[in-house]
Amino acid sequence: MAGNWKMNKTILEATNFTKALKNSTNDVTDVDILIFPPFTALYAVNNEIKNSNINMGAQNIFWELKGAFTGEISPLMIKDIGCSYVLIGHSERRQYFGETNETVNKKIKIAMEVGLIPIVCIGETLKERKDNNTFNTIEKQVKECLMGLSTEQATSLVVAYEPVWAIGTGKTATPEQAQEVHSFIRKVYKKIYNSAADKIRILYGGSVNPNNVSELMNQSDIDGGLVGGASLEMESFEKLVKYLK
Ligand code: PGA
């Protein structure tokens, strides 16, 4: 269960939240817990998650290791600060910051080069769904984002299916709609990487909350959740980690 905090929480808020999360989930052994704090809180959060079952990731990276790229953050820096994961290609990055399948592909490759596990976000817009282009969009995203990866690399990353129309809108895909796309993603994977299709983890994201989490997680091709809004409050995130209403 992954919490994407987006542009929220100061260092103190992040530290307090992580302390509380650690206390309330120290008995959870069957769910991988992952949080994505903002860059500025990563160092402090890393100090709190030592000796816990919580892992940490960054929300973005640049596609080079170092150099004259003012304002960007290197994958090496992310690794150095204690992250094991990185979100790549979140729809907000695609929408507001010009991220494309091509830049996502570059970022996946460099993340893997330094040993970070990418969580690669894909998903259709409302227009694409209405125009019956959901599957075309998803197939194109999988192919272009993962272009040039070996089967081993494609197996070790995590895919997050996030219908753009469901992010931060309170509209969730029904469990059936989500399952349909998740199983399609595995089909596309099967065509390219064969056995990797059964091994990759595919998370669902888009208005996941304590009321819909268990239905979604019960679907056979949904392996976890990527949660924005409901990951910011302890009460709801704890329920999500434990799949409770
Ligand atoms: P949301 O965000 O849960 O607030 O819809 C999900 C995401 O953007 O990863």
Coordinates of N, CA and C and ligand atoms in Angstrom, one line a residue:
M1 N 0.9 -1.2 0.0 CA 0.0 0.0 0.0 C 0.9 1.2 0.0
A2 N 0.8 2.0 -1.0 CA 1.7 3.2 -1.2 C 0.9 4.5 -1.0
G3 N 1.5 5.4 -0.2 CA 0.9 6.7 0.0 C 1.7 7.8 -0.7
N4 N 1.1 8.5 -1.7 CA 1.8 9.5 -2.4 C 1.3 10.9 -1.8
W5 N 2.2 11.5 -1.1 CA 1.9 12.7 -0.3 C 1.8 13.9 -1.2
K6 N 2.3 13.8 -2.4 CA 2.3 15.0 -3.3 C 2.9 16.2 -2.7
M7 N 2.5 17.4 -2.9 CA 3.1 18.6 -2.3 C 2.5 19.0 -1.0
N8 N 2.6 18.0 0.0 CA 2.0 18.2 1.3 C 3.0 17.8 2.4
K9 N 2.9 18.4 3.5 CA 3.6 18.1 4.8 C 5.0 18.8 4.9
T10 N 5.2 19.6 6.0 CA 6.5 20.1 6.3 C 7.3 19.0 7.0
I11 N 8.5 19.3 7.3 CA 9.4 18.2 7.9 C 8.8 17.8 9.2
L12 N 8.3 18.7 10.0 CA 7.7 18.3 11.3 C 6.4 17.5 11.1
E13 N 5.6 17.9 10.2 CA 4.4 17.1 9.9 C 4.7 15.7 9.4
A14 N 5.7 15.7 8.6 CA 6.1 14.4 8.0 C 6.7 13.4 9.0
T15 N 7.5 14.0 9.9 CA 8.1 13.2 11.0 C 7.1 12.7 11.9
N16 N 6.2 13.6 12.4 CA 5.1 13.1 13.3 C 4.2 12.0 12.7
F17 N 3.9 12.2 11.4 CA 3.1 11.2 10.7 C 3.8 9.9 10.7
T18 N 5.0 9.9 10.3 CA 5.8 8.7 10.1 C 5.9 7.9 11.5
K19 N 6.2 8.7 12.6 CA 6.3 8.1 13.9 C 5.0 7.4 14.2
A20 N 3.9 8.0 14.0 CA 2.6 7.4 14.3 C 2.3 6.2 13.4
L21 N 2.7 6.3 12.1 CA 2.4 5.2 11.2 C 3.2 4.0 11.7
K22 N 4.5 4.3 12.1 CA 5.3 3.2 12.5 C 4.7 2.5 13.7
N23 N 4.2 3.2 14.7 CA 3.6 2.6 15.9 C 2.4 1.8 15.5
S24 N 1.5 2.4 14.6 CA 0.3 1.7 14.4 C 0.4 0.5 13.4
T25 N 1.5 0.4 12.7 CA 1.6 -0.7 11.7 C 2.7 -1.7 12.1
N26 N 3.3 -1.6 13.3 CA 4.4 -2.5 13.6 C 4.0 -3.9 13.7
D27 N 2.7 -4.2 13.7 CA 2.3 -5.6 13.7 C 1.9 -6.1 12.3
V28 N 2.0 -5.2 11.3 CA 1.6 -5.6 9.9 C 2.8 -6.2 9.2
T29 N 2.6 -7.5 8.9 CA 3.8 -8.2 8.3 C 3.4 -8.6 6.8
D30 N 2.1 -8.6 6.5 CA 1.8 -9.2 5.2 C 1.5 -8.1 4.1
V31 N 1.7 -6.9 4.4 CA 1.5 -5.8 3.4 C 2.8 -5.0 3.4
D32 N 3.3 -4.7 2.2 CA 4.4 -3.8 2.0 C 3.9 -2.3 2.1
I33 N 4.4 -1.6 3.1 CA 4.0 -0.2 3.3 C 5.0 0.7 2.7
L34 N 4.5 1.7 1.9 CA 5.4 2.6 1.2 C 4.9 4.0 1.3
I35 N 5.8 5.0 1.6 CA 5.3 6.3 1.5 C 6.2 7.2 0.6
F36 N 5.6 8.2 0.0 CA 6.3 9.1 -0.9 C 6.2 10.5 -0.3
P37 N 7.1 10.9 0.6 CA 7.1 12.2 1.1 C 7.7 13.2 0.1
P38 N 7.5 14.5 0.3 CA 8.1 15.5 -0.6 C 9.6 15.4 -0.4
F39 N 10.4 15.9 -1.4 CA 11.9 15.8 -1.3 C 12.4 16.4 0.0
T40 N 11.8 17.5 0.5 CA 12.4 18.2 1.6 C 12.2 17.4 2.9
A41 N 11.4 16.4 3.0 CA 11.2 15.6 4.2 C 11.8 14.2 4.1
L42 N 12.4 13.9 3.0 CA 13.0 12.5 2.9 C 14.0 12.2 3.9
Y43 N 14.9 13.1 4.2 CA 16.0 12.8 5.1 C 15.4 12.6 6.5
A44 N 14.5 13.4 7.0 CA 13.9 13.2 8.3 C 13.1 12.0 8.4
V45 N 12.3 11.7 7.3 CA 11.5 10.5 7.3 C 12.3 9.2 7.3
N46 N 13.4 9.3 6.6 CA 14.3 8.1 6.6 C 14.8 7.8 8.0
N47 N 15.1 8.8 8.8 CA 15.5 8.5 10.2 C 14.4 7.8 11.0
E48 N 13.2 8.1 10.7 CA 12.1 7.5 11.4 C 11.7 6.1 11.0
I49 N 12.0 5.8 9.8 CA 11.6 4.4 9.3 C 12.6 3.3 9.5
K50 N 13.8 3.7 10.1 CA 14.8 2.7 10.4 C 14.2 1.7 11.3
N51 N 14.5 0.4 11.1 CA 14.0 -0.7 11.9 C 12.5 -0.8 11.9
S52 N 11.9 -0.4 10.8 CA 10.4 -0.6 10.6 C 10.1 -1.3 9.3
N53 N 8.9 -1.6 9.1 CA 8.5 -2.3 7.8 C 8.0 -1.3 6.8
I54 N 8.4 0.0 7.0 CA 7.9 1.1 6.1 C 9.1 1.4 5.1
N55 N 8.8 1.4 3.9 CA 9.8 1.9 2.9 C 9.4 3.2 2.3
M56 N 10.4 3.9 1.7 CA 10.2 5.3 1.3 C 10.6 5.4 -0.2
G57 N 9.9 6.3 -0.9 CA 10.3 6.6 -2.2 C 10.2 8.1 -2.5
A58 N 10.8 8.5 -3.6 CA 10.7 9.9 -4.0 C 9.6 10.0 -5.1
Q59 N 9.1 11.2 -5.3 CA 7.9 11.4 -6.2 C 8.4 11.7 -7.7
N60 N 9.7 11.9 -7.8 CA 10.2 12.2 -9.2 C 11.7 12.1 -9.1
I61 N 12.3 12.0 -10.3 CA 13.8 12.1 -10.4 C 14.1 12.7 -11.8
F62 N 15.3 13.1 -12.0 CA 15.8 13.5 -13.4 C 16.4 12.3 -14.1
W63 N 16.6 12.4 -15.4 CA 17.1 11.2 -16.1 C 18.6 11.2 -16.3
E64 N 19.3 12.1 -15.6 CA 20.8 12.1 -15.6 C 21.3 11.9 -14.2
L65 N 22.5 11.4 -14.0 CA 23.0 11.2 -12.7 C 23.6 12.5 -12.1
K66 N 24.2 13.4 -12.9 CA 24.6 14.7 -12.3 C 24.9 15.7 -13.5
G67 N 25.1 16.9 -13.1 CA 25.5 17.9 -14.1 C 24.7 19.2 -14.0
A68 N 24.8 20.0 -15.0 CA 24.2 21.3 -15.0 C 22.7 21.2 -15.3
F69 N 21.9 20.9 -14.4 CA 20.4 20.7 -14.5 C 19.7 21.4 -13.4
T70 N 19.8 22.7 -13.3 CA 19.4 23.5 -12.2 C 17.9 23.1 -11.8
G71 N 17.8 22.8 -10.5 CA 16.5 22.5 -9.9 C 16.1 21.1 -10.0
E72 N 16.9 20.2 -10.6 CA 16.5 18.8 -10.7 C 17.2 18.0 -9.7
I73 N 16.7 16.8 -9.4 CA 17.2 15.9 -8.4 C 17.7 14.6 -9.1
S74 N 18.9 14.2 -8.8 CA 19.5 13.0 -9.4 C 19.0 11.7 -8.7
P75 N 18.8 10.6 -9.4 CA 18.5 9.3 -8.8 C 19.5 8.9 -7.8
L76 N 20.8 9.3 -8.0 CA 21.8 9.0 -7.0 C 21.5 9.7 -5.6
M77 N 21.0 10.9 -5.7 CA 20.7 11.7 -4.5 C 19.6 11.0 -3.8
I78 N 18.6 10.5 -4.5 CA 17.4 9.9 -4.0 C 17.8 8.6 -3.3
K79 N 18.7 7.9 -3.9 CA 19.2 6.6 -3.3 C 20.0 6.9 -2.0
D80 N 20.8 7.9 -2.1 CA 21.7 8.3 -1.0 C 20.9 8.7 0.2
I81 N 19.7 9.3 0.0 CA 18.9 9.8 1.1 C 18.1 8.7 1.7
G82 N 18.1 7.5 1.1 CA 17.4 6.4 1.8 C 16.2 5.9 1.1
C83 N 16.0 6.4 -0.2 CA 14.8 5.9 -0.9 C 15.1 4.5 -1.5
S84 N 14.1 3.6 -1.6 CA 14.3 2.4 -2.4 C 13.4 2.5 -3.6
Y85 N 12.4 3.3 -3.6 CA 11.5 3.4 -4.7 C 11.4 4.8 -5.3
V86 N 10.9 5.0 -6.5 CA 10.6 6.3 -7.1 C 9.4 6.2 -8.0
L87 N 8.5 7.2 -7.8 CA 7.4 7.3 -8.7 C 7.8 7.9 -10.0
I88 N 7.4 7.4 -11.1 CA 7.8 7.9 -12.4 C 6.5 8.0 -13.3
G89 N 6.4 9.2 -13.8 CA 5.3 9.5 -14.8 C 3.9 9.6 -14.2
H90 N 3.8 10.1 -13.0 CA 2.5 10.4 -12.4 C 1.7 11.3 -13.3
S91 N 0.4 11.1 -13.4 CA -0.3 11.9 -14.3 C -0.2 13.4 -14.1
E92 N 0.0 13.8 -12.8 CA 0.2 15.3 -12.6 C 1.5 15.8 -13.2
R93 N 2.5 14.9 -13.2 CA 3.7 15.3 -13.9 C 3.5 15.4 -15.4
R94 N 2.7 14.4 -15.9 CA 2.4 14.5 -17.4 C 1.6 15.7 -17.7
Q95 N 0.6 16.0 -16.8 CA -0.3 17.1 -17.1 C 0.3 18.5 -17.0
Y96 N 1.1 18.7 -15.9 CA 1.6 20.1 -15.6 C 3.0 20.3 -15.9
F97 N 3.8 19.2 -16.1 CA 5.3 19.4 -16.2 C 5.9 18.7 -17.5
G98 N 5.0 18.4 -18.4 CA 5.5 18.0 -19.7 C 6.1 16.6 -19.8
E99 N 5.8 15.8 -18.8 CA 6.3 14.4 -18.8 C 5.7 13.6 -19.9
T100 N 6.5 12.9 -20.7 CA 5.9 12.1 -21.8 C 6.4 10.6 -21.6
N101 N 5.8 9.7 -22.4 CA 6.3 8.3 -22.3 C 7.8 8.2 -22.6
E102 N 8.3 9.1 -23.4 CA 9.7 9.1 -23.7 C 10.6 9.5 -22.5
T103 N 10.1 10.5 -21.8 CA 10.9 10.9 -20.6 C 10.7 9.9 -19.5
V104 N 9.6 9.3 -19.4 CA 9.3 8.3 -18.4 C 10.3 7.1 -18.7
N105 N 10.4 6.7 -19.9 CA 11.3 5.7 -20.3 C 12.8 5.9 -19.8
K106 N 13.2 7.2 -20.1 CA 14.6 7.6 -19.7 C 14.7 7.5 -18.2
K107 N 13.7 7.9 -17.5 CA 13.8 7.9 -16.0 C 13.8 6.5 -15.4
I108 N 13.0 5.6 -16.0 CA 12.9 4.3 -15.6 C 14.3 3.6 -15.7
K109 N 15.0 3.9 -16.8 CA 16.3 3.3 -17.1 C 17.3 3.7 -16.1
I110 N 17.3 5.1 -15.8 CA 18.4 5.6 -14.9 C 18.0 5.2 -13.5
A111 N 16.8 5.1 -13.1 CA 16.4 4.6 -11.8 C 16.9 3.2 -11.5
M112 N 16.7 2.4 -12.5 CA 17.2 1.0 -12.4 C 18.7 0.9 -12.3
E113 N 19.3 1.8 -13.1 CA 20.8 1.8 -13.1 C 21.3 2.0 -11.7
V114 N 20.7 2.8 -10.8 CA 21.2 3.0 -9.5 C 20.5 2.1 -8.4
G115 N 19.6 1.2 -8.9 CA 19.0 0.3 -7.9 C 17.8 0.8 -7.3
L116 N 17.1 1.8 -7.8 CA 15.8 2.2 -7.3 C 14.7 1.4 -8.0
I117 N 13.6 1.1 -7.3 CA 12.5 0.4 -8.0 C 11.5 1.5 -8.5
P118 N 11.3 1.5 -9.8 CA 10.4 2.5 -10.3 C 8.9 2.1 -10.1
I119 N 8.0 3.0 -9.7 CA 6.6 2.7 -9.8 C 6.1 3.6 -11.0
V120 N 5.8 2.9 -12.1 CA 5.5 3.6 -13.3 C 4.0 3.8 -13.5
C121 N 3.6 5.1 -13.5 CA 2.2 5.4 -13.6 C 1.7 5.5 -15.0
I122 N 0.6 4.9 -15.3 CA -0.1 5.0 -16.6 C -1.6 5.1 -16.3
G123 N -2.3 5.5 -17.3 CA -3.7 5.7 -17.2 C -4.3 6.6 -18.2
E124 N -5.6 6.3 -18.5 CA -6.3 7.1 -19.6 C -7.0 8.3 -19.0
T125 N -7.2 9.3 -19.9 CA -7.9 10.5 -19.5 C -9.4 10.2 -19.7
L126 N -10.3 11.1 -19.2 CA -11.7 10.9 -19.4 C -12.1 10.9 -20.9
K127 N -11.4 11.8 -21.6 CA -11.7 11.8 -23.1 C -11.4 10.5 -23.7
E128 N -10.2 10.0 -23.4 CA -9.8 8.7 -24.0 C -10.7 7.6 -23.6
R129 N -11.2 7.6 -22.4 CA -12.2 6.5 -22.0 C -13.5 6.7 -22.8
K130 N -14.0 8.0 -22.9 CA -15.2 8.2 -23.6 C -15.1 7.8 -25.1
D131 N -13.9 8.1 -25.6 CA -13.7 7.8 -27.1 C -13.4 6.3 -27.3
N132 N -13.5 5.5 -26.3 CA -13.2 4.1 -26.4 C -11.7 3.8 -26.7
N133 N -10.9 4.7 -26.2 CA -9.4 4.6 -26.4 C -8.7 4.1 -25.2
T134 N -9.3 3.6 -24.2 CA -8.6 3.2 -23.0 C -7.5 2.2 -23.3
F135 N -7.9 1.1 -24.0 CA -6.9 0.0 -24.2 C -5.8 0.5 -25.1
N136 N -6.1 1.3 -26.1 CA -5.0 1.7 -27.0 C -4.1 2.6 -26.2
T137 N -4.6 3.5 -25.4 CA -3.7 4.4 -24.6 C -2.8 3.5 -23.7
I138 N -3.4 2.6 -23.0 CA -2.7 1.8 -22.0 C -1.6 1.0 -22.7
E139 N -2.0 0.4 -23.8 CA -1.0 -0.4 -24.6 C 0.2 0.4 -25.0
K140 N -0.1 1.6 -25.6 CA 0.9 2.5 -26.0 C 1.8 3.0 -24.9
Q141 N 1.2 3.3 -23.7 CA 2.0 3.7 -22.6 C 2.9 2.6 -22.1
V142 N 2.4 1.4 -22.0 CA 3.2 0.3 -21.5 C 4.4 0.1 -22.5
K143 N 4.1 0.0 -23.8 CA 5.2 -0.2 -24.8 C 6.2 0.9 -24.8
E144 N 5.7 2.1 -24.8 CA 6.7 3.3 -24.9 C 7.5 3.5 -23.6
C145 N 6.8 3.4 -22.5 CA 7.4 3.6 -21.2 C 8.5 2.6 -20.9
L146 N 8.2 1.3 -21.3 CA 9.1 0.2 -21.0 C 10.1 -0.1 -22.1
M147 N 10.1 0.7 -23.2 CA 10.9 0.3 -24.4 C 12.3 0.1 -24.0
G148 N 12.9 -1.1 -24.5 CA 14.3 -1.4 -24.3 C 14.6 -2.0 -23.0
L149 N 13.6 -2.3 -22.2 CA 13.9 -3.0 -20.9 C 14.0 -4.5 -21.1
S150 N 14.9 -5.1 -20.4 CA 15.0 -6.6 -20.4 C 13.8 -7.1 -19.6
T151 N 13.6 -8.4 -19.8 CA 12.5 -9.1 -19.1 C 12.7 -9.0 -17.6
E152 N 13.9 -9.1 -17.2 CA 14.3 -9.0 -15.8 C 13.9 -7.6 -15.2
Q153 N 14.3 -6.6 -16.0 CA 14.0 -5.2 -15.6 C 12.5 -5.0 -15.5
A154 N 11.8 -5.5 -16.6 CA 10.3 -5.2 -16.6 C 9.6 -5.9 -15.5
T155 N 10.2 -7.0 -15.0 CA 9.6 -7.8 -13.9 C 9.8 -7.1 -12.6
S156 N 10.9 -6.4 -12.5 CA 11.3 -5.9 -11.1 C 10.6 -4.5 -10.9
L157 N 10.0 -3.9 -11.9 CA 9.4 -2.6 -11.6 C 7.9 -2.8 -11.2
V158 N 7.3 -1.8 -10.7 CA 5.9 -1.8 -10.3 C 5.1 -0.9 -11.3
V159 N 4.0 -1.4 -11.7 CA 3.1 -0.6 -12.6 C 2.0 0.0 -11.7
A160 N 1.6 1.2 -11.9 CA 0.4 1.8 -11.2 C -0.6 2.2 -12.3
Y161 N -1.7 1.6 -12.3 CA -2.8 2.0 -13.2 C -3.6 3.1 -12.5
E162 N -3.6 4.3 -13.0 CA -4.3 5.4 -12.4 C -5.1 6.1 -13.5
P163 N -6.4 5.8 -13.6 CA -7.2 6.5 -14.6 C -7.2 8.0 -14.2
V164 N -6.8 8.8 -15.1 CA -6.6 10.3 -14.8 C -7.9 10.9 -14.2
W165 N -9.1 10.4 -14.7 CA -10.4 11.0 -14.3 C -10.7 10.6 -12.9
A166 N -10.0 9.6 -12.3 CA -10.3 9.2 -10.9 C -9.3 9.8 -9.9
I167 N -8.3 10.5 -10.3 CA -7.3 11.0 -9.4 C -7.8 12.3 -8.7
G168 N -7.9 12.3 -7.4 CA -8.3 13.5 -6.7 C -9.7 14.0 -6.9
T169 N -10.5 13.2 -7.6 CA -11.8 13.7 -8.0 C -12.9 13.0 -7.2
G170 N -12.5 12.0 -6.4 CA -13.5 11.3 -5.6 C -14.2 10.3 -6.4
K171 N -14.0 10.3 -7.8 CA -14.6 9.3 -8.6 C -13.6 8.1 -8.7
T172 N -14.1 6.9 -8.3 CA -13.2 5.8 -8.4 C -13.6 4.9 -9.5
A173 N -12.7 4.3 -10.2 CA -13.1 3.2 -11.1 C -13.8 2.2 -10.3
T174 N -14.8 1.5 -10.9 CA -15.4 0.4 -10.2 C -14.4 -0.7 -10.1
P175 N -14.5 -1.6 -9.2 CA -13.6 -2.7 -9.1 C -13.5 -3.5 -10.5
E176 N -14.6 -3.6 -11.1 CA -14.7 -4.3 -12.4 C -13.9 -3.5 -13.5
Q177 N -14.1 -2.2 -13.5 CA -13.4 -1.4 -14.5 C -11.9 -1.5 -14.3
A178 N -11.5 -1.4 -13.0 CA -10.1 -1.4 -12.7 C -9.5 -2.8 -13.0
Q179 N -10.2 -3.9 -12.6 CA -9.8 -5.2 -12.9 C -9.6 -5.4 -14.4
E180 N -10.5 -4.9 -15.2 CA -10.5 -5.1 -16.7 C -9.2 -4.5 -17.2
V181 N -8.8 -3.3 -16.7 CA -7.6 -2.7 -17.3 C -6.3 -3.4 -16.7
H182 N -6.4 -3.8 -15.4 CA -5.2 -4.5 -14.9 C -5.0 -5.8 -15.6
S183 N -6.0 -6.5 -15.9 CA -5.8 -7.8 -16.6 C -5.3 -7.5 -18.1
F184 N -5.8 -6.4 -18.6 CA -5.3 -6.0 -20.0 C -3.8 -5.7 -19.9
I185 N -3.3 -5.0 -18.9 CA -1.9 -4.7 -18.7 C -1.1 -6.0 -18.7
R186 N -1.6 -6.9 -17.9 CA -0.9 -8.2 -17.9 C -0.8 -8.9 -19.3
K187 N -1.9 -8.7 -20.1 CA -1.9 -9.3 -21.4 C -0.8 -8.6 -22.3
V188 N -0.8 -7.3 -22.2 CA 0.3 -6.6 -23.0 C 1.6 -7.1 -22.5
Y189 N 1.8 -7.2 -21.3 CA 3.1 -7.7 -20.7 C 3.4 -9.1 -21.2
K190 N 2.4 -9.9 -21.3 CA 2.6 -11.3 -21.7 C 3.1 -11.3 -23.1
K191 N 2.5 -10.4 -24.0 CA 3.0 -10.4 -25.4 C 4.5 -10.1 -25.5
I192 N 4.9 -9.1 -24.6 CA 6.3 -8.7 -24.8 C 7.2 -9.5 -23.9
Y193 N 6.8 -9.7 -22.7 CA 7.8 -10.3 -21.7 C 7.4 -11.7 -21.3
N194 N 6.4 -12.3 -21.8 CA 5.9 -13.6 -21.4 C 5.8 -13.8 -19.9
S195 N 6.7 -14.5 -19.3 CA 6.4 -15.0 -17.9 C 6.4 -13.8 -16.9
A196 N 7.0 -12.7 -17.3 CA 7.0 -11.5 -16.4 C 5.5 -11.1 -16.0
A197 N 4.6 -11.4 -16.9 CA 3.2 -10.9 -16.8 C 2.6 -11.4 -15.4
D198 N 3.0 -12.6 -15.0 CA 2.4 -13.1 -13.8 C 3.1 -12.6 -12.5
K199 N 4.3 -12.1 -12.8 CA 5.1 -11.7 -11.6 C 5.0 -10.2 -11.2
I200 N 4.8 -9.3 -12.2 CA 4.8 -7.9 -11.9 C 3.6 -7.5 -10.9
R201 N 3.9 -6.5 -10.1 CA 2.9 -6.0 -9.3 C 2.2 -4.8 -10.0
I202 N 0.9 -4.8 -10.0 CA 0.1 -3.7 -10.6 C -0.7 -3.1 -9.5
L203 N -0.5 -1.8 -9.2 CA -1.2 -1.1 -8.2 C -2.4 -0.3 -8.8
Y204 N -3.5 -0.2 -8.1 CA -4.5 0.7 -8.6 C -4.4 2.0 -7.9
G205 N -4.6 3.1 -8.6 CA -4.7 4.5 -7.9 C -5.8 5.3 -8.5
G206 N -6.4 6.2 -7.6 CA -7.4 7.0 -8.1 C -8.6 6.9 -7.0
S207 N -8.5 7.9 -6.1 CA -9.6 8.0 -5.1 C -9.8 6.7 -4.3
V208 N -8.7 6.0 -4.0 CA -8.8 4.8 -3.1 C -9.1 5.4 -1.7
N209 N -10.0 4.8 -1.0 CA -10.3 5.2 0.4 C -10.8 4.0 1.2
P210 N -10.9 4.2 2.5 CA -11.3 3.0 3.3 C -12.6 2.3 2.9
N211 N -13.5 3.0 2.3 CA -14.7 2.4 1.9 C -14.6 1.5 0.6
N212 N -13.7 1.8 -0.2 CA -13.6 1.0 -1.4 C -12.4 0.1 -1.5
V213 N -11.5 0.2 -0.5 CA -10.2 -0.5 -0.6 C -10.3 -2.0 -0.7
S214 N -11.2 -2.6 0.1 CA -11.2 -4.1 0.1 C -11.8 -4.6 -1.2
E215 N -12.8 -4.0 -1.7 CA -13.4 -4.4 -3.0 C -12.3 -4.4 -4.1
L216 N -11.6 -3.3 -4.1 CA -10.6 -3.2 -5.2 C -9.5 -4.2 -5.0
M217 N -9.0 -4.4 -3.7 CA -7.9 -5.3 -3.5 C -8.3 -6.7 -3.7
N218 N -9.6 -7.0 -3.7 CA -10.1 -8.4 -3.9 C -10.0 -8.8 -5.3
Q219 N -9.8 -7.9 -6.2 CA -9.7 -8.2 -7.7 C -8.4 -9.0 -7.9
S220 N -8.6 -10.0 -8.8 CA -7.4 -10.9 -8.9 C -6.1 -10.2 -9.5
D221 N -6.3 -9.2 -10.3 CA -5.1 -8.6 -10.9 C -4.7 -7.3 -10.2
I222 N -5.3 -6.9 -9.1 CA -4.9 -5.7 -8.4 C -4.1 -6.2 -7.2
D223 N -2.8 -5.7 -7.2 CA -1.9 -6.2 -6.2 C -1.7 -5.2 -5.1
G224 N -2.3 -4.0 -5.2 CA -2.0 -3.0 -4.1 C -2.6 -1.6 -4.6
G225 N -2.4 -0.6 -3.8 CA -3.0 0.7 -4.1 C -1.9 1.8 -4.0
L226 N -2.1 2.8 -4.9 CA -1.3 4.0 -4.8 C -2.3 5.1 -4.4
V227 N -2.1 5.7 -3.2 CA -3.2 6.5 -2.7 C -2.6 7.9 -2.4
G228 N -3.4 8.9 -2.9 CA -3.1 10.3 -2.6 C -3.8 10.8 -1.4
G229 N -4.9 11.4 -1.6 CA -5.7 12.1 -0.5 C -5.8 11.3 0.8
A230 N -6.2 10.1 0.7 CA -6.4 9.3 1.9 C -5.2 8.8 2.6
S231 N -4.0 9.1 2.0 CA -2.7 8.7 2.6 C -2.2 9.8 3.5
L232 N -2.9 10.9 3.5 CA -2.4 12.1 4.3 C -2.8 12.1 5.7
E233 N -3.9 11.4 6.0 CA -4.3 11.3 7.4 C -4.1 9.9 7.9
M234 N -3.6 9.9 9.2 CA -3.2 8.6 9.8 C -4.4 7.6 9.8
E235 N -5.6 8.2 10.2 CA -6.7 7.4 10.4 C -7.1 6.6 9.2
S236 N -7.1 7.3 8.0 CA -7.5 6.6 6.8 C -6.3 5.8 6.3
F237 N -5.1 6.2 6.4 CA -4.0 5.4 5.8 C -3.8 4.1 6.6
E238 N -4.0 4.2 7.9 CA -3.9 3.0 8.7 C -4.9 2.0 8.2
K239 N -6.1 2.5 8.0 CA -7.2 1.6 7.6 C -6.9 1.0 6.2
L240 N -6.3 1.7 5.3 CA -5.9 1.2 4.0 C -4.9 0.2 4.1
V241 N -3.9 0.4 4.9 CA -2.8 -0.6 5.1 C -3.4 -1.9 5.6
K242 N -4.4 -1.8 6.5 CA -5.0 -3.0 7.1 C -6.3 -3.4 6.3
Y243 N -6.6 -2.7 5.2 CA -7.8 -3.0 4.4 C -9.1 -2.9 5.2
L244 N -9.2 -2.0 6.1 CA -10.4 -1.9 6.9 C -11.3 -0.7 6.5
K245 N -12.6 -0.8 6.8 CA -13.5 0.2 6.5 C -13.4 1.3 7.5
Ligands
PGA1 P1 -5.9 10.3 -5.0 O1 -4.5 10.3 -5.7 O2 -5.9 9.0 -4.1 O3 -6.0 11.5 -4.2 O4 -7.0 10.2 -6.1 C1 -4.0 9.1 -6.3 C2 -2.6 9.5 -6.9 O5 -2.5 10.5 -7.5 O6 -1.7 8.7 -6.9

